[in-house]
CSV table of C-alpha atoms in Angstrom, one decimal:
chain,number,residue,atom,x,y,z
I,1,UNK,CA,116.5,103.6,114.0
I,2,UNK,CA,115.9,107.4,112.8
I,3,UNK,CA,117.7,109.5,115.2
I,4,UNK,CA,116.0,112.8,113.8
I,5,UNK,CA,112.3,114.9,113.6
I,6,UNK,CA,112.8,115.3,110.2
I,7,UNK,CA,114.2,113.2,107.4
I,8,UNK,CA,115.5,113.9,104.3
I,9,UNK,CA,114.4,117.8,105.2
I,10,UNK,CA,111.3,117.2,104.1
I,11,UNK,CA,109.6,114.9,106.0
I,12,UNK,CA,108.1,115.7,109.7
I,13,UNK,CA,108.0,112.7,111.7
I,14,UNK,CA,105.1,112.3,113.5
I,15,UNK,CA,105.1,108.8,115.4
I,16,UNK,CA,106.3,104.8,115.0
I,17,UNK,CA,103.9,102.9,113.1
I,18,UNK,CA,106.1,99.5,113.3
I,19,UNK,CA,109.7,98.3,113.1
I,20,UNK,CA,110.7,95.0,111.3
I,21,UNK,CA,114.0,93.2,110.0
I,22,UNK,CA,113.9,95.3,107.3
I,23,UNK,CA,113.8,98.6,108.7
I,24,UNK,CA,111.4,101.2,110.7
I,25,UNK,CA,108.1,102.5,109.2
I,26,UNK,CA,107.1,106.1,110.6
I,27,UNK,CA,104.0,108.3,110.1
I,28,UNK,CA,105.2,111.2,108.8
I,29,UNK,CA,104.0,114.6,107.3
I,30,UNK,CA,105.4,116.5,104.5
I,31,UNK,CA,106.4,119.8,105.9
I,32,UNK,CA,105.3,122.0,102.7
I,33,UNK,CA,102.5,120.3,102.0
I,34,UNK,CA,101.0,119.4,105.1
I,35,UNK,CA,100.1,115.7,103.5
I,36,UNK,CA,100.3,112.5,105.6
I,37,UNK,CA,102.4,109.3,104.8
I,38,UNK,CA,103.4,106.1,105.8
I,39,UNK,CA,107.2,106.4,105.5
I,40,UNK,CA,110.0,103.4,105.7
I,41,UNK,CA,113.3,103.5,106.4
I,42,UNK,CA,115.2,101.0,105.1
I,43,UNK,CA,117.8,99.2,108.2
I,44,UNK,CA,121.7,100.2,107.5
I,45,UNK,CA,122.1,96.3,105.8
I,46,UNK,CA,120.1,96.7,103.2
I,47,UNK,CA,120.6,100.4,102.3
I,48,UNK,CA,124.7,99.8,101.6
I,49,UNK,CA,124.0,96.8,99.9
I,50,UNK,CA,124.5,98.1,96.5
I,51,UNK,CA,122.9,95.2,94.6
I,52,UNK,CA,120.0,95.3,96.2
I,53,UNK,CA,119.7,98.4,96.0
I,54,UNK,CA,119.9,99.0,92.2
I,55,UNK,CA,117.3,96.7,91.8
I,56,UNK,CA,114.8,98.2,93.7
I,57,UNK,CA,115.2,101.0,92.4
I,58,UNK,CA,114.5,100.0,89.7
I,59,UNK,CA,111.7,98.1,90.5
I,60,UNK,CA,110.8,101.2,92.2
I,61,UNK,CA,110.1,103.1,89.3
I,62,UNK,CA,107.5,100.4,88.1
I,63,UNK,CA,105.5,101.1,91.6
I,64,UNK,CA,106.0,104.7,91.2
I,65,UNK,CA,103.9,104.8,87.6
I,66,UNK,CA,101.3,102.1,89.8
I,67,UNK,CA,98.0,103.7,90.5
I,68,UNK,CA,95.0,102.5,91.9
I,69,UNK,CA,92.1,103.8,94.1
I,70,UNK,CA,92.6,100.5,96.1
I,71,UNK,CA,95.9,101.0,97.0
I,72,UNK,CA,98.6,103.2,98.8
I,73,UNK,CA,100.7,104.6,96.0
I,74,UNK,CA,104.1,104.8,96.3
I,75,UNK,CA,104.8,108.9,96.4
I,76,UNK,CA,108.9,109.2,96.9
I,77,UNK,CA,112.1,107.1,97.2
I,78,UNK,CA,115.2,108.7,98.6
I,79,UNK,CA,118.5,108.5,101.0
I,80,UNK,CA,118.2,110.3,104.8
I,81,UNK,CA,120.9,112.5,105.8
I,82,UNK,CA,122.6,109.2,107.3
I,83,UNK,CA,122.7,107.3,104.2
I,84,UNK,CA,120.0,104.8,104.8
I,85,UNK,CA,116.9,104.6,101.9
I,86,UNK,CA,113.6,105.2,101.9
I,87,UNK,CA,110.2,105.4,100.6
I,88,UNK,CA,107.2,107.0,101.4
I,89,UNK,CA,103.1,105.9,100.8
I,90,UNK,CA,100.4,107.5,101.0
I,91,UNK,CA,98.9,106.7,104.4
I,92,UNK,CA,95.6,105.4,104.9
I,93,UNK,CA,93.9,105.2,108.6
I,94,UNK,CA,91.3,102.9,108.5
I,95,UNK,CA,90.8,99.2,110.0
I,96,UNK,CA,92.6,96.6,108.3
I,97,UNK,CA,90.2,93.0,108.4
I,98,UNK,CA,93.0,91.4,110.8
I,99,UNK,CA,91.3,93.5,113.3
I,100,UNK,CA,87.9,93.2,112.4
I,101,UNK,CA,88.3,89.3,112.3
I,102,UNK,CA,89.6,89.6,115.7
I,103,UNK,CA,86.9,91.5,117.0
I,104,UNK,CA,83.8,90.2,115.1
I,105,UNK,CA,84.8,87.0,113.9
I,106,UNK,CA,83.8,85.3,110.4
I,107,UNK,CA,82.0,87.4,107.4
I,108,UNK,CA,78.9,86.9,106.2
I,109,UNK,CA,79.4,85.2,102.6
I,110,UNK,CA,78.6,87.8,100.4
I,111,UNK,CA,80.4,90.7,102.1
I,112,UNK,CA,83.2,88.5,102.5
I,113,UNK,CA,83.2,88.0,98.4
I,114,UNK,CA,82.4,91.6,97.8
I,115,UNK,CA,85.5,92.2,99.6
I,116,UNK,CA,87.9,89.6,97.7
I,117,UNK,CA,86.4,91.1,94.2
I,118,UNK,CA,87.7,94.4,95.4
I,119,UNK,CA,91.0,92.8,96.4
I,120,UNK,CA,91.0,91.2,92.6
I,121,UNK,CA,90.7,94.5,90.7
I,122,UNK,CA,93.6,96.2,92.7
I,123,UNK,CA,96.0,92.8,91.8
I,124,UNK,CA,94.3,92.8,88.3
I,125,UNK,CA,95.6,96.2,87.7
I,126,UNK,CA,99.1,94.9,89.5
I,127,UNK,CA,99.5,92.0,87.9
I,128,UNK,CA,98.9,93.5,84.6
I,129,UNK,CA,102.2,95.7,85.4
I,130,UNK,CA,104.1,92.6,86.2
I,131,UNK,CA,103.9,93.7,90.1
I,132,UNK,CA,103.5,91.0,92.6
I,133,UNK,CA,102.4,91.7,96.3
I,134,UNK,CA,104.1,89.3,97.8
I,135,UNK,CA,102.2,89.3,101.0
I,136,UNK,CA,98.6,89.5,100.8
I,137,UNK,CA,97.1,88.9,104.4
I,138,UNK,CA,94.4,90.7,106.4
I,139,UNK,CA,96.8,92.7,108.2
I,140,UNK,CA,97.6,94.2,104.6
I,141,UNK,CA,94.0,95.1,104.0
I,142,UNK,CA,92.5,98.0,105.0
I,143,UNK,CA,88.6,99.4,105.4
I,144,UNK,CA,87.8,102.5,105.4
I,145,UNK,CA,84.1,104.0,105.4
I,146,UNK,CA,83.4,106.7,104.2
I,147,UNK,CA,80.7,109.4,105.4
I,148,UNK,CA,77.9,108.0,102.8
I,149,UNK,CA,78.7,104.3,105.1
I,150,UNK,CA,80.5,103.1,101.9
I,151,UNK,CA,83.7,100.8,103.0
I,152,UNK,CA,86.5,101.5,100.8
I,153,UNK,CA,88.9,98.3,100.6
I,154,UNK,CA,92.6,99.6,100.1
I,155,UNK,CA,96.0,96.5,99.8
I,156,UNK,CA,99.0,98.0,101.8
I,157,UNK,CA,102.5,97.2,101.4
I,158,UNK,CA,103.1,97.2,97.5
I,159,UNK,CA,106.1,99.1,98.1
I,160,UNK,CA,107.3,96.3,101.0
I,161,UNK,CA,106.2,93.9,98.1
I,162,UNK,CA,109.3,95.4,96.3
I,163,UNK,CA,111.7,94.4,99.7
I,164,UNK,CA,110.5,90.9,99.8
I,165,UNK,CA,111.1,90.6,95.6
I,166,UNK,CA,114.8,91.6,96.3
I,167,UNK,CA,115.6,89.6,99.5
I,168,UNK,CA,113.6,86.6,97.2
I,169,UNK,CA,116.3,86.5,94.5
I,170,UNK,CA,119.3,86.4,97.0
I,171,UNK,CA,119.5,82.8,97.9
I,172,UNK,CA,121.2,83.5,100.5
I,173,UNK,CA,118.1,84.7,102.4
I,174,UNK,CA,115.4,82.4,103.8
I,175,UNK,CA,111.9,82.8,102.7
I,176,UNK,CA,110.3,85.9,102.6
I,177,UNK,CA,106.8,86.6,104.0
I,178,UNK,CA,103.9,85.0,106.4
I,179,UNK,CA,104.0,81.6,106.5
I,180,UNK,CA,100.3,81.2,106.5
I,181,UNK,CA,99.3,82.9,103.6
I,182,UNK,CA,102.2,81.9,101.7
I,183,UNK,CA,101.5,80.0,98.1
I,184,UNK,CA,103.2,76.5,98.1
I,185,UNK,CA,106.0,78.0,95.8
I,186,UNK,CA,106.8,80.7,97.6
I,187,UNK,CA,107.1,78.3,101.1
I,188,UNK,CA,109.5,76.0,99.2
I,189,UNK,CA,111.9,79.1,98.3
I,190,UNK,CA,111.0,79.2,94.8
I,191,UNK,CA,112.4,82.8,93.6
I,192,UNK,CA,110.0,83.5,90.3
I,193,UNK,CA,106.7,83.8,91.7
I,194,UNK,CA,104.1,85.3,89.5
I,195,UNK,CA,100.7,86.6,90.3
I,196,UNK,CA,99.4,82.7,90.5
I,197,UNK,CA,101.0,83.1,94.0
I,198,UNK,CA,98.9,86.2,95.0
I,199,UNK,CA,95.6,84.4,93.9
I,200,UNK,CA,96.2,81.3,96.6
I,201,UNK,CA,97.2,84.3,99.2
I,202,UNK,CA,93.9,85.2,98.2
I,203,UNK,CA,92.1,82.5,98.4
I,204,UNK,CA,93.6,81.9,102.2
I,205,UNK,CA,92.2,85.1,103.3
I,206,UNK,CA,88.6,84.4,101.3
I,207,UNK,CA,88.9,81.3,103.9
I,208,UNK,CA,89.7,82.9,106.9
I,209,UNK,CA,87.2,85.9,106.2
I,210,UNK,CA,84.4,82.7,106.1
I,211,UNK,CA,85.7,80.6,108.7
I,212,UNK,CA,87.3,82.9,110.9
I,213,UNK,CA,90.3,80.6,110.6
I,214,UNK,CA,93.5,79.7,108.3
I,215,UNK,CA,93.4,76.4,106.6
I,216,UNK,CA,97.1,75.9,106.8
I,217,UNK,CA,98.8,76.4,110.5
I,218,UNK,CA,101.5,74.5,112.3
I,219,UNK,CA,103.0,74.7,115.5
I,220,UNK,CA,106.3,76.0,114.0
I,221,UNK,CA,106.9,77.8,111.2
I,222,UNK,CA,108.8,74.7,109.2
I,223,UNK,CA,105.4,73.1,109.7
I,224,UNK,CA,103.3,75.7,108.4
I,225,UNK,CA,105.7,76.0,105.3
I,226,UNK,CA,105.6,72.2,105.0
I,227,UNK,CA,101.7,72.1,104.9
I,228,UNK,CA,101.7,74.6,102.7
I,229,UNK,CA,103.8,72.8,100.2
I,230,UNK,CA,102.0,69.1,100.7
I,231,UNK,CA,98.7,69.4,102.8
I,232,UNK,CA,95.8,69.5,100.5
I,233,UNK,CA,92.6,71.8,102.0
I,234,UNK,CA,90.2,70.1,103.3
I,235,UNK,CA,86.8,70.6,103.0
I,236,UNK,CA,85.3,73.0,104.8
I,237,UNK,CA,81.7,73.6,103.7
I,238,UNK,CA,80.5,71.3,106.6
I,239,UNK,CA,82.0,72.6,109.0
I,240,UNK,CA,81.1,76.2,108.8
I,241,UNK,CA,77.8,75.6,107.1
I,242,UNK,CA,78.9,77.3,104.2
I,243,UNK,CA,77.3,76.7,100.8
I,244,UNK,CA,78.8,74.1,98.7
I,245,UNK,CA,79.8,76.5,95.9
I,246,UNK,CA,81.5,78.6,98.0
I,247,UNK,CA,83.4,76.0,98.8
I,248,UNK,CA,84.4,75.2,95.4
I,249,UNK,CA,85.4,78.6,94.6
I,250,UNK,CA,88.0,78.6,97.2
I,251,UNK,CA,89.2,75.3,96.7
I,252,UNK,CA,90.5,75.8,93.9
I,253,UNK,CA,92.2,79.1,94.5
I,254,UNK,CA,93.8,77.0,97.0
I,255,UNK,CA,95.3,74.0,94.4
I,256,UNK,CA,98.6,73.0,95.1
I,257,UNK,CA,99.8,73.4,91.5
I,258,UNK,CA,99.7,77.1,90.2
I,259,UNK,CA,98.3,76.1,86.5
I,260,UNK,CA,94.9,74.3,88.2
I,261,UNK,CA,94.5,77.7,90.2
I,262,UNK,CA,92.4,80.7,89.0
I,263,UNK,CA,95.0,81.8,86.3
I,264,UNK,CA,94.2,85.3,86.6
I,265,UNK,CA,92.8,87.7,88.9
I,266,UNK,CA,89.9,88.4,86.4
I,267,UNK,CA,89.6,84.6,86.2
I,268,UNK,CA,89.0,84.4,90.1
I,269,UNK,CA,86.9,87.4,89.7
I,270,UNK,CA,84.4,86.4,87.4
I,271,UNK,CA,84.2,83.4,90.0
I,272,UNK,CA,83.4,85.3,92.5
I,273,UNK,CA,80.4,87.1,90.4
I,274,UNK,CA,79.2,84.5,89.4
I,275,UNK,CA,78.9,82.6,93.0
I,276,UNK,CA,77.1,85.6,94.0
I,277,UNK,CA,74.9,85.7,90.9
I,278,UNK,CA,73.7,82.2,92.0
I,279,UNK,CA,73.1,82.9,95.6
I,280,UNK,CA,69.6,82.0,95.6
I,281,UNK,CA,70.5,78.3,94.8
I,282,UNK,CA,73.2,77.9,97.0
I,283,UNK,CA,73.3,74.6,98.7
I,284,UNK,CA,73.7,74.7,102.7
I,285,UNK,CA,75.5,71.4,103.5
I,286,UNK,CA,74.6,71.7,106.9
I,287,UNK,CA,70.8,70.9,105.8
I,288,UNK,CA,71.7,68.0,104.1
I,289,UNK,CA,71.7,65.8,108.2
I,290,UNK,CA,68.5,66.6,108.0
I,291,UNK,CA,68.2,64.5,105.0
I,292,UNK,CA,68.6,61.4,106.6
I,293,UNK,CA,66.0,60.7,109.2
I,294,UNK,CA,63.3,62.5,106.0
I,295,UNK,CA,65.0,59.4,103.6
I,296,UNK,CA,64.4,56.3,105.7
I,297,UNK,CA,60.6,57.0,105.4
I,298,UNK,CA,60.9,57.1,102.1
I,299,UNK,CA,63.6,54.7,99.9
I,300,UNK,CA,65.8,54.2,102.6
I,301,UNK,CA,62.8,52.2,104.9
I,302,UNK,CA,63.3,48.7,103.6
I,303,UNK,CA,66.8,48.2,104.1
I,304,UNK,CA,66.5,50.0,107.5
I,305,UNK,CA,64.1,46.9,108.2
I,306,UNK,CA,66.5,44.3,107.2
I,307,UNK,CA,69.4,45.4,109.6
I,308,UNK,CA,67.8,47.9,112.5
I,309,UNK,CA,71.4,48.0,114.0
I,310,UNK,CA,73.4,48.3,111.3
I,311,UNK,CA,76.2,51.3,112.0
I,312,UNK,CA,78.1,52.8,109.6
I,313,UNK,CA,81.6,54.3,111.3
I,314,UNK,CA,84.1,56.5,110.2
I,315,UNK,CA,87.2,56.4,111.6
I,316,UNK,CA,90.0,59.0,111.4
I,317,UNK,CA,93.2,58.7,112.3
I,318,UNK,CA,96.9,59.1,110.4
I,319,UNK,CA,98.1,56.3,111.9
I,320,UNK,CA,97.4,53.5,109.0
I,321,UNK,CA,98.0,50.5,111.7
I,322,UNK,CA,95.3,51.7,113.9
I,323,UNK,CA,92.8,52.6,111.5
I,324,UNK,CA,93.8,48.5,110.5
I,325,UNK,CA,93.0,47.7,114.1
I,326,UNK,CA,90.3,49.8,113.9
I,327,UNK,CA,88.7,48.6,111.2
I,328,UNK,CA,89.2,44.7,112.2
I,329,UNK,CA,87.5,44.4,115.2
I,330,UNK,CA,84.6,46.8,114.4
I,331,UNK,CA,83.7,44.7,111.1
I,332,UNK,CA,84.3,41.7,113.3
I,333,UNK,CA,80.9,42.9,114.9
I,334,UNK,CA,79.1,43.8,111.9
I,335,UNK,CA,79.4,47.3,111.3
I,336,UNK,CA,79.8,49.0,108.3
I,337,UNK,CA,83.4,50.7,108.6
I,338,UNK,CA,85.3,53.8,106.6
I,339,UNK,CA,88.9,54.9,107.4
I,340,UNK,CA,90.0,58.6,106.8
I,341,UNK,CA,94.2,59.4,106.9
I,342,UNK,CA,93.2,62.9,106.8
I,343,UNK,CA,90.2,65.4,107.2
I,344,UNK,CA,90.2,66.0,103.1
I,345,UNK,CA,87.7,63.4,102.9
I,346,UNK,CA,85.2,63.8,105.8
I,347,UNK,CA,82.8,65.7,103.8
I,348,UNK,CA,82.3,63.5,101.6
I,349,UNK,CA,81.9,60.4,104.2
I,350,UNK,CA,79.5,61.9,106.5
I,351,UNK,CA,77.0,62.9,103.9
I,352,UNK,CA,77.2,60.4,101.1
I,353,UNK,CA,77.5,57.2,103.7
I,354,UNK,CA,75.6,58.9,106.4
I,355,UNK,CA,78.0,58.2,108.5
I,356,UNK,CA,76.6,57.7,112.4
I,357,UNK,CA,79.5,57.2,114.2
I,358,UNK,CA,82.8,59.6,113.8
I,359,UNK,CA,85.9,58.1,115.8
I,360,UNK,CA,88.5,60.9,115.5
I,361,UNK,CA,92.5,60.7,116.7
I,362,UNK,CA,93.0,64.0,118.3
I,363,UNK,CA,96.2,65.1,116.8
I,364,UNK,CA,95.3,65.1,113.0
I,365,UNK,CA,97.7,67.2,110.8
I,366,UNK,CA,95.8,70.3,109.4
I,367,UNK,CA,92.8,70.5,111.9
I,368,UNK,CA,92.5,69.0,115.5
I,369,UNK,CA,89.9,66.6,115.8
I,370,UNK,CA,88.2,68.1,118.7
I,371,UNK,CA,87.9,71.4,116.8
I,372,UNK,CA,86.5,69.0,114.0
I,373,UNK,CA,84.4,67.2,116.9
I,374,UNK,CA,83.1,70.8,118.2
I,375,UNK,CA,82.1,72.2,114.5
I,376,UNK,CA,80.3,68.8,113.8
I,377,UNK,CA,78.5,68.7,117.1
I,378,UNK,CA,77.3,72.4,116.9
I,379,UNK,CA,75.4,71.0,113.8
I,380,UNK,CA,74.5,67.9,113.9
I,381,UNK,CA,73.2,66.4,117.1
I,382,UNK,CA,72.3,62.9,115.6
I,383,UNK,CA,76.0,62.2,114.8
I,384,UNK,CA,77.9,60.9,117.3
I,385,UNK,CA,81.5,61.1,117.8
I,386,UNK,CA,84.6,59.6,120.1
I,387,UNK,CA,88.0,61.5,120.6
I,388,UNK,CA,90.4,59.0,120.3
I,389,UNK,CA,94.3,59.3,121.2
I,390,UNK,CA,97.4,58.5,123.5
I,391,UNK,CA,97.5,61.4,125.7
I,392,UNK,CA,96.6,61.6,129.5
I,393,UNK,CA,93.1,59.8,130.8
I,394,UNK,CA,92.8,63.1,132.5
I,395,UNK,CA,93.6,65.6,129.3
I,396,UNK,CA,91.8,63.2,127.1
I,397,UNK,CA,88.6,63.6,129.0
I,398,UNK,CA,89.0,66.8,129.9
I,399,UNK,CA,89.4,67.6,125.8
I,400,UNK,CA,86.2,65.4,125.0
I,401,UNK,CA,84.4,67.7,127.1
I,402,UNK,CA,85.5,70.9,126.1
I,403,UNK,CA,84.5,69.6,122.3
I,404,UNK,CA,81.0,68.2,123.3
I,405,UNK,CA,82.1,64.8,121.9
I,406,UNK,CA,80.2,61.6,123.1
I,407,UNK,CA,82.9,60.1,124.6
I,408,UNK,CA,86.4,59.0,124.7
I,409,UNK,CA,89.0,56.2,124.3
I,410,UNK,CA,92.6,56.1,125.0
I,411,UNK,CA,94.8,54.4,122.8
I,412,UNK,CA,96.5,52.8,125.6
I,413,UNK,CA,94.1,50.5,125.9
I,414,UNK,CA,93.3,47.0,124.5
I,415,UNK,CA,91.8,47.1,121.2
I,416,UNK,CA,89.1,45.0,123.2
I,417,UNK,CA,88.3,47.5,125.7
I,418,UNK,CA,88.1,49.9,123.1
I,419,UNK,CA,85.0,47.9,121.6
I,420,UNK,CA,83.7,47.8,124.8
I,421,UNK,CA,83.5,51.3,125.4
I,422,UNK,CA,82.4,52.2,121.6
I,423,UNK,CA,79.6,49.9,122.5
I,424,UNK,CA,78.6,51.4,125.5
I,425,UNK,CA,78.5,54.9,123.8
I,426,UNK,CA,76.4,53.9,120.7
I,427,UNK,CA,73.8,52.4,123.0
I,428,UNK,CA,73.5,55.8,125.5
């Protein structure tokens, strides 16, 4: 840390905005001009590591030419009296959206797209100087409103963007960034990202403005790195009752491979537009439950005649030798049976087999099944569904309660008590 008021004679410091493993970020105010900024201090590491160094700098001078009414622009770069580098930014005192998220939850849709086109034009004009963020988060993006009510949306950290580039191309250390709104190259160490990267960090925070959540989070930070990499998104649209081509849009700024995302950030824009162009036909998923009791008086009626108890079950669990099990002894009985190794595929299940019975392992990789069982019951009360899993009697009921499920099974049973009790809960 700083031991001074004033750093590099010039810059009044004012109070600690943050500290990090790269150094100590100050508010500070030019003492002849009487301007604000957001001023870091590079740690005593980095600042005598000459390599480094040299190629900020001139990196540096790239940001320095940078302009853009959504962003902080880089104003200065220097050396303290001690010997340790730094730059200084303008500083900007609004909310940023972690914040909001935290204290309002989800976005409506279009605000939340209004607010990614913004986003877009400010990497747009990045990108097209070979500048990549790096770290595009919520935390990073700032609101302000002006007097007229007008929110301003401003991306931070351009010139931390220039850090994380440096420490990228050392191999010698680790990855660089936030492990949930990494792109899958940049959680598997890959050193030459390119703006493909910012538009899936993008993407992520398009989903969590939606949902209120990130797609990709594990318990450890290896895990959230390795779903990154190998965990496809699962659908979402059902869940959230957002519009199917919302969905889409998002989806694909969140493909695995950088050439099948948005290519550009004009690409993803003109995506954006044009979802919100077509707003009027959007296409609520959640409506489409309602579509099933309307179809069996119409198409649907004769072959409800033939088999009155006919059930169609899906079940969803990772583990292939109990979805076998599974399967077996529930087709043994008649029904009509679908297995699910992972969430990417209950979307389509539940509304193009009407689906009437959900039988859900808790621990899924990706998204717990009594969060699934809790979204899906909030919306659609004619679906029934059983938590199903290893843990304690007492936790597993205790969890199938908390998610309004219809009941539970432990795994530690027989497979015949667990017919049993699936029995007993289809005919409550």
């Amino acid at each position: 840390m700083v031991r001074m008021h004033i750093i590099a004679g010039k810059y009044e410091i004012l109070t600690e905005l943050g500290t990090g493993g790269t150094g100590v970020v100050y508010l500070v105010r030019h003492i002849d001009l009487g301007v604000s900024y957001a001023l870091k201090v590079l740690n005593r590491e980095l600042s005598e590591d000459d390599h480094f160094i040299e190629s900020f700098k001139r990196e540096a001078e790239v940001l320095l030419r940078f302009s853009h009414p959504g962003t902080t622009q880089l104003r200065d770069f220097g050396r303290t009296e001690d010997g340790l580098y730094y730059f200084a930014m303008d500083y900007c005192d609004g909310v940023s959206l972690k914040e909001i998220l935290e204290r309002d939850g989800p976005y409506p849709i279009k605000r939340a797209l209004n607010i990614v086109l913004e986003i877009l034009d400010v990497l747009r004009a990045a990108h097209e100087q070979g500048i990549v963020h790096r770290d595009i988060k919520p935390a990073n993006t700032m609101i302000r409103e002006q007097e007229d009510g007008l929110e301003i949306v401003q991306v931070l950290d351009f010139g931390t963007a220039l850090i994380k580039k440096q420490l990228e191309s050392d191999a010698s250390h680790a990855v660089v960034g936030t492990p949930c709104y990494m792109s899958p190259e940049q959680a598997s160490g890959e050193r030459d990202l390119d703006n493909r990267s910012d538009l899936y960090s993008v993407g992520i925070l398009l989903y969590e403005l939606l949902t209120g959540d990130v797609p990709f989070e594990g318990q450890t930070v290896v895990q959230t790195l390795l779903m990154q990499v190998t965990q496809p998104p699962a659908p979402f649209a059902v869940m959230y009752g957002i519009p199917q081509e919302v969905e889409k849009l998002v989806l694909k700024a969140l493909e695995k491979k950088p050439e099948k995302r948005f290519q550009s950030a004009m690409e993803f824009s003109k995506a954006c537009q044009k979802v919100l162009e077509s707003a009027e036909q959007w296409v609520n998923p959640i409506s489409l439950s309602s579509t099933k009791s309307s179809s069996s008086q119409s198409g649907d009626l004769k072959e409800k005649n033939d088999a009155p108890e006919e059930l169609r079950i899906l079940c969803l669990d990772d583990n292939e030798m109990i979805l076998h099990i599974l399967q077996h002894i529930l087709e043994r009985e008649g029904y009509t049976v679908f297995t699910a190794l992972d969430c990417s595929s209950i979307h389509s299940y539940l509304f193009n087999e009407h689906i009437d019975l959900l039988i859900s392992d808790i621990n899924m990789p990706g998204m717990p099944g009594t969060k699934i069982c809790k979204m899906l019951k909030s919306e659609m009360d004619d679906l029934k569904i059983i938590l199903f899993s290893n843990i304690a009697d007492r936790d597993l009921k205790k969890k199938s309660q908390e998610s309004n499920a219809d009941g539970w099974i432990s795994k530690n049973t027989k497979p015949e008590e667990w017919l049993t009790e699936i029995k007993r809960i289809v005919a409550a």
